[in-house]
Amino acid sequence: MKKFINNYENMIDEYLKGFVALHNDKVERKEERVVIRKGAPVEGKVGIITGGGSGHDPFLIGSIGKGMVDAVAIGNIFAAPGVQICYDTIKAADSGKGVLVCIGNYSGDLMNFGIAVDMLREEGKDIEVIIMNDDVASAPKDKKDNRRGIAGEIIMFKTMGAMADLGFELKALKKAGDEIIYNTRSLGVAHTACIMPSSGKPSFKIGDDEMEIGIGHHGEPGIKRVKMMSADETTDFIMEKILEDLPFKNNDEVAVLLNGLGSTALSEMYIVFNRAKDILKSKGIKVYRSYIGEYITSMEMGGFSITLTKLDKDTKKFIDHPCDAVHFVQV
Amino acid sequence: MKKFINNYENMIDEYLKGFVALHNDKVERKEERVVIRKGAPVEGKVGIITGGGSGHDPFLIGSIGKGMVDAVAIGNIFAAPGVQICYDTIKAADSGKGVLVCIGNYSGDLMNFGIAVDMLREEGKDIEVIIMNDDVASAPKDKKDNRRGIAGEIIMFKTMGAMADLGFELKALKKAGDEIIYNTRSLGVAHTACIMPSSGKPSFKIGDDEMEIGIGHHGEPGIKRVKMMSADETTDFIMEKILEDLPFKNNDEVAVLLNGLGSTALSEMYIVFNRAKDILKSKGIKVYRSYIGEYITSMEMGGFSITLTKLDKDTKKFIDHPCDAVHFVQV
């Protein structure tokens, strides 16, 4: 297997040791599987927490820092963290102003965080949960609640982290968060599987000349398996699906996030952006701010996703708010 | 070919169009193949420029911004930019305080920038050149001037950009730059080739269970082709070669840069850092600041490099100086 690991059993522990050692100015390890912002809980603000399976770096722990996430519950590769980890993570972020749990729509995460939230509410803690479901490929529009969360989770962290940093109360975060999730739509494409470190096997099978639109971050089925298309053809297809889904309309203002899944070169993603911006312009949709890079990967998976979030006066302020997370710095 | 491009001929142009559109708050396109910091030349400071072949993103244009690079000459994939591009790039960064040309030790770049520098000096421009040669694999220690430049170039941009931002004169940058280059040593490993967009073929051949230590960013030969080793074994080998090369000694303070070549997951690189930090500690070498991520890639190549730079009182200040480049923000 072509991975720089020592053995699968120690992989997560060694990775977290390296992470915490390198970023010891910003993070600390609270429990074996809980990483927190240094000094968390931060007095006087709502705690922002997340968690989920590993294997998506810089996603999850890379978002820890001022203006984004306060604590993260760490699971094994592509596996939800256990209930106790979720419980400890939420508790570690609570300064008394309550905690917003920001997770993706995956059954293991929903179940384990759900139990932890129930336990903590019984202890009198003030906790709200928001669940990102931005992936338009994973269920029809009228069943948005069944859709998976993908790169839109970064927009969720960015905006909720900003609101908490600006001193908003938990109820306001929950309300705005649910609206931002509703206004966020993504679609991805992958042509190369990642290699599972447990087995050394690819996470899905795909032909040498094929790609799959809408395939999930863990290899969940997409909506269309086709021969490799050009950058423009791929972008046209993805943008059409996203735009018609909300739908995004003339005079809307949007944040655009182009997320690399692992091995796709940044230069290819700029070619995709070059087409996406022209499509948006032709529809009269204004690009307010754009992000490009690897935010949520699947190790060495090849492909990318496009995320659009419709913004208003308030959400533009939250998008613009500076943050200083480990792998997401905005000045 | 599994790449999101339209056709090879337009690839660089479309990529630059996307780049400049997305980052129009920080950069502008000056000529077809010259990208500059918005508003460059910056009055009252030495201009910092670089250039080289494309295919290494975010390297080169991602370093444009306050506290780093003012202008970049863009070549085709893995090919040096032409003389006119080099000439225009240097000129675009000159506010009258002179220009420092910061390049890697590759024959095409040396030749074309060399001719451009001669032309501009004849016009009375004040120009100095520094050449990164950090790759310990590419020539013996007593022939350091023959070595290739790899990820150490990021340290060169960071420190020279800081000095220029702090108002140092060109002569001081040239002197400090040559010392920083001398004190910078790197070594990389790759197990998977990139795919050349011109041909659809891999940049080098390697077995399904093999990796090569010291292989260059364009597939140039390394020092040792072996069966895949564990993260710790690989790190031990690389660190020993780097440490003995300067040599780095007890009580030295260093900057560490772990650079992903494209498809290697960040989690693997944290496992490598976890070992590297223990090795440095055991030798009494203090890690002053560390960087981890994809800085100089070779598209979808799999592997990473480690760079160490020995620091002193002044260079620590330059490493710490804030910068706001497109893909390198330090607050």
mmCIF file of N, CA and C in Angstrom, chain A residues 85-192:
data_model
loop_
_atom_site.group_PDB
_atom_site.id
_atom_site.type_symbol
_atom_site.label_atom_id
_atom_site.label_comp_id
_atom_site.label_asym_id
_atom_site.label_seq_id
_atom_site.Cartn_x
_atom_site.Cartn_y
_atom_site.Cartn_z
ATOM 1 N N ILE A 85 -16.938 10.152 23.077
ATOM 2 C CA ILE A 85 -16.103 11.190 22.429
ATOM 3 C C ILE A 85 -16.968 12.405 22.091
ATOM 4 N N CYS A 86 -18.152 12.150 21.539
ATOM 5 C CA CYS A 86 -19.063 13.248 21.200
ATOM 6 C C CYS A 86 -19.431 14.028 22.465
ATOM 7 N N TYR A 87 -19.737 13.303 23.512
ATOM 8 C CA TYR A 87 -20.108 13.911 24.802
ATOM 9 C C TYR A 87 -18.960 14.799 25.324
ATOM 10 N N ASP A 88 -17.758 14.249 25.344
ATOM 11 C CA ASP A 88 -16.595 15.004 25.856
ATOM 12 C C ASP A 88 -16.311 16.241 25.005
ATOM 13 N N THR A 89 -16.532 16.117 23.707
ATOM 14 C CA THR A 89 -16.246 17.232 22.796
ATOM 15 C C THR A 89 -17.198 18.395 23.055
ATOM 16 N N ILE A 90 -18.489 18.073 23.170
ATOM 17 C CA ILE A 90 -19.476 19.137 23.405
ATOM 18 C C ILE A 90 -19.170 19.821 24.737
ATOM 19 N N LYS A 91 -18.892 19.010 25.748
ATOM 20 C CA LYS A 91 -18.628 19.549 27.089
ATOM 21 C C LYS A 91 -17.381 20.443 27.091
ATOM 22 N N ALA A 92 -16.391 20.061 26.305
ATOM 23 C CA ALA A 92 -15.123 20.810 26.278
ATOM 24 C C ALA A 92 -15.282 22.205 25.685
ATOM 25 N N ALA A 93 -16.373 22.422 24.952
ATOM 26 C CA ALA A 93 -16.560 23.712 24.273
ATOM 27 C C ALA A 93 -17.549 24.611 24.998
ATOM 28 N N ASP A 94 -18.101 24.133 26.105
ATOM 29 C CA ASP A 94 -19.190 24.870 26.768
ATOM 30 C C ASP A 94 -18.664 25.804 27.862
ATOM 31 N N SER A 95 -18.768 27.099 27.599
ATOM 32 C CA SER A 95 -18.348 28.094 28.598
ATOM 33 C C SER A 95 -19.538 28.557 29.436
ATOM 34 N N GLY A 96 -20.724 27.945 29.173
ATOM 35 C CA GLY A 96 -21.940 28.387 29.843
ATOM 36 C C GLY A 96 -22.880 29.113 28.900
ATOM 37 N N LYS A 97 -22.378 29.443 27.708
ATOM 38 C CA LYS A 97 -23.208 30.124 26.701
ATOM 39 C C LYS A 97 -23.855 29.119 25.743
ATOM 40 N N GLY A 98 -23.653 27.837 26.005
ATOM 41 C CA GLY A 98 -24.226 26.816 25.146
ATOM 42 C C GLY A 98 -23.301 26.406 24.018
ATOM 43 N N VAL A 99 -23.684 25.337 23.338
ATOM 44 C CA VAL A 99 -22.842 24.763 22.288
ATOM 45 C C VAL A 99 -23.697 24.471 21.057
ATOM 46 N N LEU A 100 -23.148 24.841 19.882
ATOM 47 C CA LEU A 100 -23.786 24.477 18.619
ATOM 48 C C LEU A 100 -23.017 23.305 18.018
ATOM 49 N N VAL A 101 -23.711 22.190 17.838
ATOM 50 C CA VAL A 101 -23.133 20.992 17.219
ATOM 51 C C VAL A 101 -23.380 21.091 15.716
ATOM 52 N N CYS A 102 -22.292 21.157 14.929
ATOM 53 C CA CYS A 102 -22.385 21.340 13.472
ATOM 54 C C CYS A 102 -21.860 20.075 12.800
ATOM 55 N N ILE A 103 -22.756 19.250 12.271
ATOM 56 C CA ILE A 103 -22.298 17.995 11.692
ATOM 57 C C ILE A 103 -22.883 17.776 10.300
ATOM 58 N N GLY A 104 -22.323 16.785 9.624
ATOM 59 C CA GLY A 104 -22.842 16.384 8.320
ATOM 60 C C GLY A 104 -23.904 15.311 8.488
ATOM 61 N N ASN A 105 -24.724 15.143 7.484
ATOM 62 C CA ASN A 105 -25.877 14.245 7.557
ATOM 63 C C ASN A 105 -25.468 12.797 7.242
ATOM 64 N N TYR A 106 -24.862 12.153 8.246
ATOM 65 C CA TYR A 106 -24.444 10.747 8.145
ATOM 66 C C TYR A 106 -25.001 10.015 9.361
ATOM 67 N N SER A 107 -25.514 8.809 9.152
ATOM 68 C CA SER A 107 -26.288 8.135 10.205
ATOM 69 C C SER A 107 -25.474 7.903 11.482
ATOM 70 N N GLY A 108 -24.215 7.491 11.358
ATOM 71 C CA GLY A 108 -23.402 7.234 12.551
ATOM 72 C C GLY A 108 -23.185 8.490 13.374
ATOM 73 N N ASP A 109 -22.879 9.588 12.690
ATOM 74 C CA ASP A 109 -22.670 10.862 13.399
ATOM 75 C C ASP A 109 -23.969 11.331 14.050
ATOM 76 N N LEU A 110 -25.077 11.206 13.315
ATOM 77 C CA LEU A 110 -26.376 11.642 13.863
ATOM 78 C C LEU A 110 -26.715 10.859 15.125
ATOM 79 N N MET A 111 -26.487 9.541 15.080
ATOM 80 C CA MET A 111 -26.855 8.697 16.207
ATOM 81 C C MET A 111 -25.984 9.006 17.429
ATOM 82 N N ASN A 112 -24.669 9.025 17.230
ATOM 83 C CA ASN A 112 -23.786 9.170 18.396
ATOM 84 C C ASN A 112 -23.823 10.587 18.977
ATOM 85 N N PHE A 113 -23.844 11.586 18.111
ATOM 86 C CA PHE A 113 -24.007 12.950 18.638
ATOM 87 C C PHE A 113 -25.390 13.114 19.266
ATOM 88 N N GLY A 114 -26.388 12.473 18.649
ATOM 89 C CA GLY A 114 -27.749 12.571 19.185
ATOM 90 C C GLY A 114 -27.838 12.072 20.617
ATOM 91 N N ILE A 115 -27.236 10.927 20.882
ATOM 92 C CA ILE A 115 -27.252 10.370 22.248
ATOM 93 C C ILE A 115 -26.501 11.301 23.204
ATOM 94 N N ALA A 116 -25.335 11.786 22.747
ATOM 95 C CA ALA A 116 -24.528 12.677 23.600
ATOM 96 C C ALA A 116 -25.293 13.965 23.917
ATOM 97 N N VAL A 117 -25.986 14.502 22.919
ATOM 98 C CA VAL A 117 -26.761 15.736 23.126
ATOM 99 C C VAL A 117 -27.877 15.487 24.145
ATOM 100 N N ASP A 118 -28.565 14.353 24.006
ATOM 101 C CA ASP A 118 -29.633 14.017 24.965
ATOM 102 C C ASP A 118 -29.080 13.938 26.386
ATOM 103 N N MET A 119 -27.942 13.284 26.556
ATOM 104 C CA MET A 119 -27.328 13.151 27.886
ATOM 105 C C MET A 119 -27.006 14.521 28.476
ATOM 106 N N LEU A 120 -26.439 15.392 27.634
ATOM 107 C CA LEU A 120 -26.008 16.701 28.135
ATOM 108 C C LEU A 120 -27.198 17.622 28.398
ATOM 109 N N ARG A 121 -28.240 17.493 27.591
ATOM 110 C CA ARG A 121 -29.450 18.291 27.852
ATOM 111 C C ARG A 121 -30.069 17.871 29.186
ATOM 112 N N GLU A 122 -30.002 16.571 29.474
ATOM 113 C CA GLU A 122 -30.525 16.102 30.770
ATOM 114 C C GLU A 122 -29.726 16.686 31.936
ATOM 115 N N GLU A 123 -28.454 16.991 31.655
ATOM 116 C CA GLU A 123 -27.621 17.646 32.683
ATOM 117 C C GLU A 123 -27.873 19.156 32.726
ATOM 118 N N GLY A 124 -28.778 19.626 31.868
ATOM 119 C CA GLY A 124 -29.125 21.040 31.891
ATOM 120 C C GLY A 124 -28.329 21.909 30.937
ATOM 121 N N LYS A 125 -27.527 21.270 30.073
ATOM 122 C CA LYS A 125 -26.726 22.053 29.123
ATOM 123 C C LYS A 125 -27.609 22.557 27.979
ATOM 124 N N ASP A 126 -27.244 23.730 27.459
ATOM 125 C CA ASP A 126 -27.979 24.345 26.355
ATOM 126 C C ASP A 126 -27.263 23.987 25.048
ATOM 127 N N ILE A 127 -27.883 23.135 24.257
ATOM 128 C CA ILE A 127 -27.226 22.619 23.050
ATOM 129 C C ILE A 127 -28.190 22.658 21.875
ATOM 130 N N GLU A 128 -27.702 23.098 20.740
ATOM 131 C CA GLU A 128 -28.469 23.017 19.507
ATOM 132 C C GLU A 128 -27.642 22.249 18.484
ATOM 133 N N VAL A 129 -28.330 21.669 17.505
ATOM 134 C CA VAL A 129 -27.667 20.863 16.480
ATOM 135 C C VAL A 129 -28.091 21.386 15.108
ATOM 136 N N ILE A 130 -27.136 21.559 14.216
ATOM 137 C CA ILE A 130 -27.477 21.830 12.810
ATOM 138 C C ILE A 130 -26.776 20.784 11.947
ATOM 139 N N ILE A 131 -27.416 20.398 10.871
ATOM 140 C CA ILE A 131 -26.980 19.237 10.081
ATOM 141 C C ILE A 131 -26.862 19.630 8.614
ATOM 142 N N MET A 132 -25.643 19.645 8.093
ATOM 143 C CA MET A 132 -25.430 20.060 6.700
ATOM 144 C C MET A 132 -25.884 18.960 5.744
ATOM 145 N N ASN A 133 -26.641 19.328 4.726
ATOM 146 C CA ASN A 133 -27.178 18.374 3.732
ATOM 147 C C ASN A 133 -27.143 19.020 2.348
ATOM 148 N N ASP A 134 -25.933 19.428 1.955
ATOM 149 C CA ASP A 134 -25.765 20.245 0.749
ATOM 150 C C ASP A 134 -25.647 19.447 -0.543
ATOM 151 N N ASP A 135 -25.442 18.136 -0.466
ATOM 152 C CA ASP A 135 -25.108 17.352 -1.662
ATOM 153 C C ASP A 135 -26.356 17.039 -2.483
ATOM 154 N N VAL A 136 -26.556 17.768 -3.563
ATOM 155 C CA VAL A 136 -27.785 17.623 -4.354
ATOM 156 C C VAL A 136 -27.885 16.254 -5.011
ATOM 157 N N ALA A 137 -26.774 15.512 -5.082
ATOM 158 C CA ALA A 137 -26.796 14.202 -5.747
ATOM 159 C C ALA A 137 -27.457 13.130 -4.904
ATOM 160 N N SER A 138 -27.558 13.336 -3.602
ATOM 161 C CA SER A 138 -27.810 12.196 -2.723
ATOM 162 C C SER A 138 -29.282 11.982 -2.369
ATOM 163 N N ALA A 139 -30.164 12.862 -2.788
ATOM 164 C CA ALA A 139 -31.608 12.647 -2.625
ATOM 165 C C ALA A 139 -32.316 13.731 -3.433
ATOM 166 N N PRO A 140 -33.597 13.494 -3.786
ATOM 167 C CA PRO A 140 -34.318 14.530 -4.532
ATOM 168 C C PRO A 140 -34.489 15.789 -3.686
ATOM 169 N N LYS A 141 -34.786 16.881 -4.382
ATOM 170 C CA LYS A 141 -34.901 18.186 -3.735
ATOM 171 C C LYS A 141 -35.966 18.195 -2.623
ATOM 172 N N ASP A 142 -37.081 17.470 -2.846
ATOM 173 C CA ASP A 142 -38.146 17.470 -1.828
ATOM 174 C C ASP A 142 -37.805 16.567 -0.637
ATOM 175 N N LYS A 143 -36.657 15.901 -0.728
ATOM 176 C CA LYS A 143 -36.159 15.131 0.428
ATOM 177 C C LYS A 143 -34.779 15.634 0.826
ATOM 178 N N LYS A 144 -34.610 16.970 0.873
ATOM 179 C CA LYS A 144 -33.303 17.566 1.175
ATOM 180 C C LYS A 144 -32.754 17.053 2.505
ATOM 181 N N ASP A 145 -33.653 16.759 3.441
ATOM 182 C CA ASP A 145 -33.190 16.283 4.752
ATOM 183 C C ASP A 145 -32.482 14.935 4.675
ATOM 184 N N ASN A 146 -32.653 14.231 3.555
ATOM 185 C CA ASN A 146 -31.953 12.946 3.399
ATOM 186 C C ASN A 146 -30.585 13.089 2.737
ATOM 187 N N ARG A 147 -30.277 14.308 2.320
ATOM 188 C CA ARG A 147 -29.024 14.485 1.569
ATOM 189 C C ARG A 147 -27.807 14.487 2.485
ATOM 190 N N ARG A 148 -26.689 14.024 1.914
ATOM 191 C CA ARG A 148 -25.416 14.019 2.640
ATOM 192 C C ARG A 148 -24.862 15.442 2.771
ATOM 193 N N GLY A 149 -24.003 15.615 3.766
ATOM 194 C CA GLY A 149 -23.242 16.856 3.882
ATOM 195 C C GLY A 149 -21.895 16.674 3.222
ATOM 196 N N ILE A 150 -21.518 17.634 2.373
ATOM 197 C CA ILE A 150 -20.158 17.562 1.804
ATOM 198 C C ILE A 150 -19.455 18.904 2.072
ATOM 199 N N ALA A 151 -18.873 19.527 1.064
ATOM 200 C CA ALA A 151 -17.997 20.677 1.335
ATOM 201 C C ALA A 151 -18.729 21.887 1.900
ATOM 202 N N GLY A 152 -20.062 21.913 1.794
ATOM 203 C CA GLY A 152 -20.828 22.981 2.424
ATOM 204 C C GLY A 152 -20.587 23.077 3.926
ATOM 205 N N GLU A 153 -20.088 22.003 4.507
ATOM 206 C CA GLU A 153 -19.799 22.043 5.951
ATOM 207 C C GLU A 153 -18.779 23.132 6.304
ATOM 208 N N ILE A 154 -17.899 23.435 5.368
ATOM 209 C CA ILE A 154 -16.910 24.499 5.604
ATOM 210 C C ILE A 154 -17.610 25.858 5.721
ATOM 211 N N ILE A 155 -18.604 26.076 4.875
ATOM 212 C CA ILE A 155 -19.395 27.313 4.948
ATOM 213 C C ILE A 155 -20.153 27.371 6.282
ATOM 214 N N MET A 156 -20.639 26.223 6.727
ATOM 215 C CA MET A 156 -21.311 26.149 8.035
ATOM 216 C C MET A 156 -20.342 26.540 9.156
ATOM 217 N N PHE A 157 -19.143 25.979 9.153
ATOM 218 C CA PHE A 157 -18.157 26.332 10.197
ATOM 219 C C PHE A 157 -17.808 27.825 10.135
ATOM 220 N N LYS A 158 -17.603 28.309 8.903
ATOM 221 C CA LYS A 158 -17.159 29.703 8.724
ATOM 222 C C LYS A 158 -18.198 30.675 9.271
ATOM 223 N N THR A 159 -19.450 30.464 8.910
ATOM 224 C CA THR A 159 -20.493 31.421 9.298
ATOM 225 C C THR A 159 -20.868 31.272 10.777
ATOM 226 N N MET A 160 -20.978 30.035 11.244
ATOM 227 C CA MET A 160 -21.341 29.831 12.654
ATOM 228 C C MET A 160 -20.193 30.276 13.568
ATOM 229 N N GLY A 161 -18.966 30.004 13.142
ATOM 230 C CA GLY A 161 -17.803 30.457 13.913
ATOM 231 C C GLY A 161 -17.760 31.969 14.006
ATOM 232 N N ALA A 162 -18.104 32.638 12.900
ATOM 233 C CA ALA A 162 -18.120 34.105 12.888
ATOM 234 C C ALA A 162 -19.194 34.631 13.836
ATOM 235 N N MET A 163 -20.394 34.043 13.776
ATOM 236 C CA MET A 163 -21.479 34.507 14.645
ATOM 237 C C MET A 163 -21.109 34.338 16.120
ATOM 238 N N ALA A 164 -20.529 33.199 16.450
ATOM 239 C CA ALA A 164 -20.117 32.972 17.844
ATOM 240 C C ALA A 164 -19.058 33.994 18.251
ATOM 241 N N ASP A 165 -18.101 34.239 17.349
ATOM 242 C CA ASP A 165 -17.026 35.194 17.624
ATOM 243 C C ASP A 165 -17.581 36.609 17.795
ATOM 244 N N LEU A 166 -18.648 36.918 17.073
ATOM 245 C CA LEU A 166 -19.268 38.250 17.152
ATOM 246 C C LEU A 166 -20.207 38.389 18.352
ATOM 247 N N GLY A 167 -20.398 37.303 19.117
ATOM 248 C CA GLY A 167 -21.168 37.394 20.358
ATOM 249 C C GLY A 167 -22.650 37.081 20.240
ATOM 250 N N PHE A 168 -23.087 36.556 19.098
ATOM 251 C CA PHE A 168 -24.492 36.151 18.979
ATOM 252 C C PHE A 168 -24.802 35.005 19.942
ATOM 253 N N GLU A 169 -26.085 34.900 20.319
ATOM 254 C CA GLU A 169 -26.527 33.843 21.230
ATOM 255 C C GLU A 169 -26.824 32.553 20.468
ATOM 256 N N LEU A 170 -26.876 31.444 21.199
ATOM 257 C CA LEU A 170 -27.069 30.124 20.598
ATOM 258 C C LEU A 170 -28.325 30.045 19.728
ATOM 259 N N LYS A 171 -29.428 30.607 20.203
ATOM 260 C CA LYS A 171 -30.686 30.540 19.434
ATOM 261 C C LYS A 171 -30.534 31.221 18.073
ATOM 262 N N ALA A 172 -29.833 32.335 18.052
ATOM 263 C CA ALA A 172 -29.616 33.058 16.789
ATOM 264 C C ALA A 172 -28.750 32.240 15.836
ATOM 265 N N LEU A 173 -27.755 31.544 16.388
ATOM 266 C CA LEU A 173 -26.905 30.689 15.546
ATOM 267 C C LEU A 173 -27.724 29.558 14.933
ATOM 268 N N LYS A 174 -28.534 28.916 15.753
ATOM 269 C CA LYS A 174 -29.367 27.798 15.260
ATOM 270 C C LYS A 174 -30.265 28.269 14.109
ATOM 271 N N LYS A 175 -30.892 29.431 14.302
ATOM 272 C CA LYS A 175 -31.825 29.934 13.289
ATOM 273 C C LYS A 175 -31.084 30.281 11.983
ATOM 274 N N ALA A 176 -29.993 31.028 12.123
ATOM 275 C CA ALA A 176 -29.228 31.417 10.925
ATOM 276 C C ALA A 176 -28.583 30.196 10.285
ATOM 277 N N GLY A 177 -28.105 29.280 11.117
ATOM 278 C CA GLY A 177 -27.445 28.075 10.603
ATOM 279 C C GLY A 177 -28.376 27.249 9.741
ATOM 280 N N ASP A 178 -29.602 27.039 10.203
ATOM 281 C CA ASP A 178 -30.562 26.269 9.404
ATOM 282 C C ASP A 178 -30.856 26.960 8.072
ATOM 283 N N GLU A 179 -30.904 28.294 8.084
ATOM 284 C CA GLU A 179 -31.143 29.028 6.831
ATOM 285 C C GLU A 179 -29.954 28.919 5.876
ATOM 286 N N ILE A 180 -28.762 29.029 6.440
ATOM 287 C CA ILE A 180 -27.551 28.922 5.604
ATOM 288 C C ILE A 180 -27.469 27.529 4.983
ATOM 289 N N ILE A 181 -27.795 26.513 5.766
ATOM 290 C CA ILE A 181 -27.799 25.139 5.235
ATOM 291 C C ILE A 181 -28.813 25.025 4.099
ATOM 292 N N TYR A 182 -29.998 25.600 4.297
ATOM 293 C CA TYR A 182 -31.011 25.553 3.227
ATOM 294 C C TYR A 182 -30.484 26.224 1.961
ATOM 295 N N ASN A 183 -29.735 27.298 2.112
ATOM 296 C CA ASN A 183 -29.246 28.078 0.970
ATOM 297 C C ASN A 183 -27.929 27.571 0.388
ATOM 298 N N THR A 184 -27.459 26.416 0.851
ATOM 299 C CA THR A 184 -26.171 25.872 0.415
ATOM 300 C C THR A 184 -26.392 24.583 -0.386
ATOM 301 N N ARG A 185 -25.841 24.537 -1.591
ATOM 302 C CA ARG A 185 -26.015 23.379 -2.472
ATOM 303 C C ARG A 185 -24.669 23.037 -3.104
ATOM 304 N N SER A 186 -24.357 21.766 -3.141
ATOM 305 C CA SER A 186 -23.077 21.308 -3.674
ATOM 306 C C SER A 186 -23.270 20.123 -4.595
ATOM 307 N N LEU A 187 -22.283 19.925 -5.460
ATOM 308 C CA LEU A 187 -22.237 18.693 -6.257
ATOM 309 C C LEU A 187 -20.782 18.434 -6.623
ATOM 310 N N GLY A 188 -20.389 17.172 -6.534
ATOM 311 C CA GLY A 188 -19.001 16.813 -6.802
ATOM 312 C C GLY A 188 -18.883 15.773 -7.889
ATOM 313 N N VAL A 189 -17.634 15.502 -8.245
ATOM 314 C CA VAL A 189 -17.328 14.477 -9.238
ATOM 315 C C VAL A 189 -16.014 13.822 -8.814
ATOM 316 N N ALA A 190 -15.906 12.518 -9.057
ATOM 317 C CA ALA A 190 -14.642 11.835 -8.743
ATOM 318 C C ALA A 190 -14.316 10.859 -9.862
ATOM 319 N N HIS A 191 -13.008 10.732 -10.139
ATOM 320 C CA HIS A 191 -12.569 9.786 -11.173
ATOM 321 C C HIS A 191 -11.593 8.746 -10.644
ATOM 322 N N THR A 192 -11.157 8.930 -9.388
ATOM 323 C CA THR A 192 -10.162 8.024 -8.808
ATOM 324 C C THR A 192 -10.535 7.779 -7.358
#
